[in-house]
XYZ file of C-alpha atoms in Angstrom:
432
model
C -6.002 -29.827 23.777
C -7.728 -31.575 21.309
C -5.313 -34.374 19.436
C -7.027 -34.286 15.873
C -5.090 -32.058 13.755
C -6.165 -29.689 12.010
C -5.223 -29.837 7.919
C -3.388 -26.616 5.890
C -3.774 -26.819 2.597
C -0.569 -24.254 1.230
C -1.313 -22.723 -2.724
C 1.870 -21.189 -3.579
C 5.194 -22.310 -2.606
C 7.587 -19.679 -3.468
C 9.860 -17.303 -1.074
C 6.757 -16.854 1.396
C 5.309 -19.958 0.623
C 8.246 -21.798 1.202
C 8.961 -20.130 4.609
C 5.150 -20.468 5.813
C 5.966 -24.422 4.790
C 9.080 -24.234 7.038
C 8.117 -22.479 10.005
C 5.197 -24.579 10.440
C 7.327 -27.226 10.400
C 9.887 -25.971 12.804
C 7.288 -24.451 15.580
C 5.069 -27.415 15.275
C 4.705 -27.798 18.868
C 4.669 -23.841 19.827
C 1.667 -23.155 17.212
C 0.024 -26.217 18.508
C 0.128 -24.919 21.957
C -1.231 -21.291 21.037
C -4.044 -23.145 18.834
C -5.098 -25.396 20.900
C -4.646 -28.476 18.772
C -1.872 -29.553 16.186
C -1.908 -28.137 12.689
C -0.700 -30.118 9.594
C 0.713 -29.419 6.607
C -1.505 -31.641 4.182
C -0.846 -30.405 0.770
C 1.560 -27.938 -1.258
C 0.419 -26.564 -4.601
C 2.738 -26.137 -7.266
C 3.342 -25.230 -10.639
C 7.116 -26.907 -10.792
C 6.893 -30.187 -9.107
C 10.375 -31.323 -10.033
C 12.111 -28.317 -8.025
C 13.304 -29.571 -4.972
C 12.210 -27.667 -1.590
C 13.888 -28.444 1.116
C 11.989 -29.238 4.385
C 8.968 -29.990 2.284
C 7.989 -34.004 1.940
C 7.658 -34.391 -1.829
C 4.496 -36.579 -1.038
C 2.653 -33.321 -0.106
C 3.489 -31.262 -3.656
C 0.547 -31.413 -6.246
C -0.061 -29.556 -9.392
C -3.538 -30.099 -8.512
C -4.729 -27.081 -6.340
C -8.658 -27.245 -7.312
C -8.439 -31.140 -6.216
C -6.444 -30.057 -3.231
C -8.916 -27.131 -2.013
C -11.711 -29.485 -2.719
C -11.124 -32.390 -0.817
C -13.319 -31.585 2.356
C -11.008 -32.393 4.901
C -8.853 -29.134 4.262
C -10.034 -26.669 7.481
C -7.414 -23.796 6.430
C -6.037 -22.915 2.989
C -3.273 -20.420 2.570
C -2.832 -18.762 -0.747
C -0.001 -16.992 -1.684
C 0.465 -17.415 -5.379
C -0.837 -13.969 -6.289
C -2.547 -12.626 -9.009
C -6.619 -12.344 -10.026
C -7.087 -16.227 -11.246
C -7.111 -19.026 -10.594
C -6.648 -17.642 -6.904
C -9.832 -15.976 -7.204
C -11.511 -19.422 -7.851
C -9.455 -21.638 -6.037
C -10.635 -19.492 -2.351
C -14.217 -19.308 -3.571
C -13.899 -23.036 -3.915
C -12.345 -23.371 -0.395
C -15.254 -21.612 1.076
C -17.518 -23.663 -0.668
C -15.769 -27.264 0.391
C -15.593 -26.204 4.159
C -12.385 -24.572 4.631
C -10.988 -20.930 5.703
C -8.558 -19.004 4.102
C -5.472 -17.271 4.859
C -4.469 -14.691 1.850
C -1.958 -12.442 0.984
C -2.940 -11.521 -2.510
C -3.270 -7.522 -2.082
C -4.290 -7.205 -5.678
C -7.113 -9.783 -5.543
C -8.399 -8.275 -2.419
C -8.509 -4.884 -3.767
C -10.304 -5.920 -7.004
C -12.841 -8.598 -5.107
C -12.720 -8.334 -1.600
C -16.396 -7.498 -1.165
C -17.139 -10.134 -3.223
C -15.111 -12.704 -1.366
C -16.307 -11.444 1.954
C -19.682 -11.996 0.677
C -18.783 -15.673 -0.122
C -17.168 -16.343 3.391
C -19.850 -14.984 5.115
C -22.455 -17.073 3.208
C -20.442 -20.399 3.972
C -19.892 -19.263 7.944
C -16.027 -19.409 7.132
C -13.072 -16.875 7.938
C -11.378 -14.779 5.383
C -7.885 -13.136 6.630
C -5.173 -11.068 5.254
C -2.871 -9.627 7.391
C -0.341 -10.246 4.564
C -1.685 -8.162 1.929
C -0.502 -4.743 3.242
C 2.985 -3.838 4.849
C 4.318 -7.716 5.533
C 4.883 -7.892 8.973
C 3.621 -5.135 10.319
C 0.233 -5.818 12.385
C -1.847 -3.250 10.625
C -4.894 -5.020 9.349
C -5.993 -6.167 12.782
C -5.493 -3.361 14.410
C -7.832 -1.461 12.119
C -10.379 -4.241 11.989
C -10.470 -5.169 15.538
C -8.226 -2.773 18.097
C -9.717 0.365 16.798
C -13.065 -1.359 16.022
C -14.789 1.424 18.651
C -12.873 4.085 17.752
C -13.233 6.639 14.282
C -10.479 6.501 11.868
C -10.052 9.861 10.114
C -6.959 9.517 8.532
C -4.371 6.838 7.303
C -1.224 7.698 5.799
C 1.715 5.340 4.998
C 4.703 4.448 2.882
C 3.496 0.692 1.922
C 6.210 -0.197 -0.896
C 9.551 -1.059 0.198
C 10.574 -1.234 -3.553
C 9.813 3.013 -3.694
C 11.362 3.781 -0.298
C 14.687 2.321 -1.256
C 14.828 4.337 -4.291
C 13.475 7.447 -3.003
C 16.197 6.711 -0.028
C 18.934 6.412 -2.048
C 17.816 9.593 -4.499
C 17.808 11.801 -1.130
C 21.010 10.043 0.582
C 23.628 9.737 -2.195
C 22.218 12.296 -4.709
C 21.927 9.519 -7.319
C 19.406 9.874 -10.424
C 15.979 7.648 -10.416
C 17.317 4.839 -12.782
C 20.666 4.858 -10.817
C 18.624 3.947 -7.697
C 16.907 1.598 -9.579
C 19.283 0.068 -10.649
C 20.822 -0.694 -7.381
C 17.438 -1.850 -6.189
C 17.541 -4.369 -8.808
C 20.942 -5.547 -7.878
C 20.046 -6.246 -4.087
C 16.788 -8.041 -4.559
C 14.719 -5.170 -4.057
C 12.715 -4.422 -7.294
C 11.800 -6.800 -9.967
C 13.142 -7.415 -13.282
C 9.613 -5.871 -14.032
C 9.310 -2.952 -11.444
C 6.159 -1.761 -12.779
C 3.766 -2.622 -10.472
C 5.770 -0.913 -7.859
C 7.652 1.990 -9.440
C 4.137 3.085 -11.071
C 2.264 2.626 -8.041
C -0.327 -0.114 -8.553
C 0.685 -2.296 -5.424
C 0.632 0.839 -3.280
C -2.709 1.642 -4.808
C -4.099 -2.038 -4.093
C -2.876 -1.833 -0.338
C -4.754 2.370 0.048
C -7.850 0.117 -1.349
C -7.772 -2.382 1.596
C -6.976 0.132 4.093
C -9.108 2.798 3.501
C -12.082 -0.030 3.042
C -11.280 -1.449 6.461
C -10.450 1.793 8.381
C -13.696 3.969 7.269
C -16.099 0.915 7.097
C -16.803 1.060 3.437
C -16.137 -0.608 -0.015
C -12.710 0.741 -1.756
C -11.652 -0.709 -4.844
C -8.312 -0.370 -6.560
C -9.923 1.616 -9.187
C -11.630 4.213 -6.701
C -7.683 4.740 -5.637
C -5.767 8.098 -7.322
C -2.416 6.414 -8.465
C 0.802 8.375 -9.159
C 4.137 6.668 -9.525
C 7.655 7.696 -8.988
C 9.435 7.566 -12.287
C 9.349 10.983 -13.193
C 11.007 12.359 -9.259
C 14.247 14.171 -10.632
C 17.107 14.853 -8.050
C 16.000 18.344 -8.770
C 13.031 17.161 -6.930
C 15.005 15.524 -3.905
C 17.608 18.580 -3.821
C 13.902 21.095 -3.645
C 12.388 18.864 -1.099
C 15.792 19.611 1.059
C 15.763 22.984 0.923
C 12.234 23.362 2.470
C 13.270 20.854 5.042
C 11.724 18.249 3.418
C 12.058 14.860 2.059
C 10.382 12.611 -0.866
C 8.372 9.507 0.094
C 5.469 7.791 -2.346
C 2.538 7.756 0.143
C -0.680 5.994 0.279
C -2.696 8.643 1.924
C -6.685 7.565 2.897
C -9.120 10.090 4.457
C -12.558 10.743 5.578
C -13.819 14.221 4.333
C -14.133 16.891 7.083
C -17.623 16.447 6.759
C -17.984 13.081 7.067
C -19.708 12.229 4.099
C -16.740 10.604 1.446
C -13.816 9.400 1.749
C -10.729 9.789 -0.609
C -7.822 7.124 -1.466
C -4.605 8.280 -3.031
C -1.137 6.934 -3.582
C 1.554 9.589 -5.371
C 4.746 11.127 -4.164
C 5.075 14.122 -1.874
C 7.670 16.079 0.173
C 7.187 15.603 3.808
C 9.213 17.494 6.796
C 12.032 16.317 8.349
C 9.970 16.331 11.269
C 7.677 14.122 10.554
C 8.113 10.648 11.957
C 7.565 9.134 8.223
C 10.343 11.065 6.678
C 12.915 8.796 8.964
C 11.683 5.678 7.362
C 14.822 4.546 5.653
C 15.724 1.785 2.632
C 12.748 -0.794 2.618
C 10.848 -0.182 5.402
C 7.650 0.280 5.852
C 5.551 2.603 8.153
C 1.997 3.599 8.548
C 0.607 6.473 10.587
C -3.115 6.418 11.605
C -4.908 9.222 13.033
C -8.128 8.186 15.401
C -10.620 10.573 16.993
C -10.188 8.884 20.548
C -6.724 7.219 19.866
C -4.895 10.386 18.464
C -2.299 9.301 16.254
C -0.326 5.847 16.271
C 2.438 4.723 13.499
C 3.313 0.936 12.691
C 6.456 0.718 11.570
C 8.382 -2.629 10.354
C 9.771 -4.649 7.225
C 6.937 -5.003 4.720
C 8.042 -7.259 2.241
C 10.427 -10.590 2.222
C 9.726 -14.135 2.840
C 10.174 -14.301 6.427
C 8.497 -10.588 7.315
C 5.304 -11.791 5.515
C 5.516 -15.384 6.890
C 4.835 -14.217 9.871
C 1.647 -12.527 9.471
C 0.388 -15.287 7.558
C 0.727 -17.423 10.505
C -0.633 -14.954 12.894
C -3.597 -15.476 10.634
C -3.126 -19.024 10.451
C -3.328 -19.130 14.327
C -6.324 -16.762 14.711
C -8.226 -18.766 12.254
C -7.556 -22.194 13.428
C -8.938 -20.739 16.742
C -12.111 -19.712 15.729
C -12.268 -22.820 13.765
C -11.569 -24.764 17.046
C -14.739 -22.716 19.061
C -16.949 -22.945 15.526
C -17.175 -18.765 15.426
C -16.014 -17.186 12.169
C -13.776 -13.714 12.997
C -15.037 -10.541 11.868
C -15.911 -10.317 8.391
C -16.406 -7.264 5.781
C -17.730 -4.173 7.319
C -18.760 -1.708 4.775
C -22.101 -0.432 6.814
C -21.173 3.186 6.234
C -21.624 2.941 2.669
C -19.349 6.298 2.143
C -18.886 7.037 -1.823
C -15.129 7.806 -3.134
C -14.669 10.995 -3.546
C -12.234 12.345 -7.148
C -8.771 13.385 -6.600
C -9.994 16.972 -7.935
C -11.891 17.043 -4.481
C -8.751 16.642 -2.099
C -7.258 19.598 -0.330
C -3.791 19.316 -0.484
C -0.059 21.684 -1.168
C 1.710 22.098 -4.677
C 5.315 22.574 -4.877
C 5.538 23.882 -8.407
C 9.025 24.108 -10.353
C 8.966 26.393 -13.345
C 11.289 27.195 -16.213
C 10.575 31.125 -17.007
C 11.708 34.041 -18.820
C 14.210 35.547 -16.710
C 12.693 39.389 -17.391
C 10.672 42.018 -15.628
C 6.723 40.789 -14.907
C 6.943 37.642 -14.646
C 6.689 37.034 -11.230
C 3.419 39.139 -11.699
C 1.541 37.410 -14.351
C 2.377 33.993 -12.541
C 0.930 35.317 -9.496
C -2.066 36.466 -11.413
C -2.699 32.932 -12.526
C -2.717 31.541 -9.111
C -5.243 34.306 -7.801
C -7.798 33.763 -11.032
C -7.781 30.042 -9.917
C -8.245 30.788 -6.392
C -5.324 29.440 -5.137
C -3.294 31.104 -2.778
C 0.449 31.321 -2.436
C 2.941 30.978 0.631
C 6.415 31.054 -0.664
C 8.391 31.797 -3.996
C 11.839 31.142 -5.064
C 13.175 32.583 -8.155
C 16.761 32.218 -9.235
C 18.360 33.236 -12.733
C 20.214 30.107 -14.786
C 23.130 31.715 -16.168
C 24.416 35.679 -16.864
C 22.523 37.197 -19.402
C 21.003 33.377 -20.716
C 17.315 35.078 -20.440
C 16.100 31.887 -18.352
C 15.077 31.974 -15.101
C 13.797 28.622 -11.896
C 10.724 29.723 -10.349
C 9.917 27.180 -7.275
C 6.600 28.540 -5.987
C 5.094 26.350 -2.830
C 1.367 27.015 -2.460
C -1.268 26.757 0.968
C -4.129 24.352 1.020
C -6.242 24.233 -1.941
C -8.856 21.901 -3.781
C -6.324 19.531 -6.196
C -8.618 20.291 -8.898
C -8.048 24.460 -8.495
C -4.185 23.431 -8.705
C -4.276 21.349 -11.644
C -5.779 24.098 -13.331
C -3.700 26.776 -12.163
C -0.694 24.118 -13.591
C -2.557 24.027 -16.717
C -2.853 27.764 -17.114
C 0.853 28.529 -16.178
C 1.680 26.292 -19.131
C 0.038 28.816 -21.587
C 1.706 31.623 -20.283
C 4.291 33.071 -23.093
C 6.798 33.713 -20.260
C 6.533 30.072 -19.066
C 9.223 28.024 -21.090
C 8.088 24.832 -19.045
C 6.710 23.009 -15.948
C 9.638 21.200 -15.039
C 8.226 19.720 -11.833
C 4.964 19.672 -9.746
C 5.011 17.330 -6.183
C 2.313 17.553 -3.683
C 3.250 18.417 0.227
C 1.727 16.606 2.771
C 2.538 16.015 6.585
C 1.896 19.696 7.679
């Protein structure tokens, strides 16, 4: 074993960073044995130096992250501060000054991953980011390395624990969205400002990363169609249950049938209770991968939290340190296919549409005509009068598979019918 330690700089010492530092200290001997050399925490960059951080030598604390990554004796920089800047500048500086990087920054990687990979390759450094997607679940490395000889056609997953907790509570307790969100906030699953989670931004960033790795092409967060869960109602959950389904916020990345393009999208969807993802409860994550030779694979586990995310960070640290010792960087970006990302309108899917309609003869025929004119086939219809003599009814239509553009056009045409009082809800049906 080499006696000179590999020096590690830690950028950020919040929930994840403090857990990384703790494990590096308590498991120092095991890490050294696995790597082939000791690892030493050489500096910790923070915003609030006065905060007490148990187990971390105060002499390591600095507010000057730029100076830390420029030291020249740093072998690996661990970035867990998040956001675009200053993280991007610090990572680029780390590469320039001889360090490889382990990051958990999904937002930055989804926005600027190609440029960072290019910078890493230019300087012969590693950029690893297992912790950026699905917390402790080993997913990035299996896609990038274990399935490198296979052809991945689809990645379907629950990659945000906050939204899964909310939807699960709505399903199991009958709570409304606001009530379930309040519970998630009280338990610490949701941030004070939950926008990134409930509006799908967090899941969209992860979808961009997964699609890029799975299909060997460049996908940015702006390429991902995104819808959140704020419009999901208790009535939607009940409708799903009547269909033998449950509602999940899904990240779906697919290769087109002709292999000439890919799609990436995030939105709530109904999935059959028989699908493996339907049983993923509370704040857990799971990702279902469909590959040509390997078949169907499922990865499941805690998708967030200090200890689970730190586990993924340290797994990358071990790999990067081993590469450092062998003086051979690991696999970088693979974007050789250069496949275009198709718009959401090209996606073939199914719709569950709930309409408030006039309760009188001929309404169903008018609605069916609209579907026929748009080239969308109806699978099932359920109609129920709201009240005796009230003149209103609820009409629920589930379609066969069709291009999303045709389905959207159908909904717009339905809104123009005099007999349609309103479109109560629209949700896609997946996983069949």
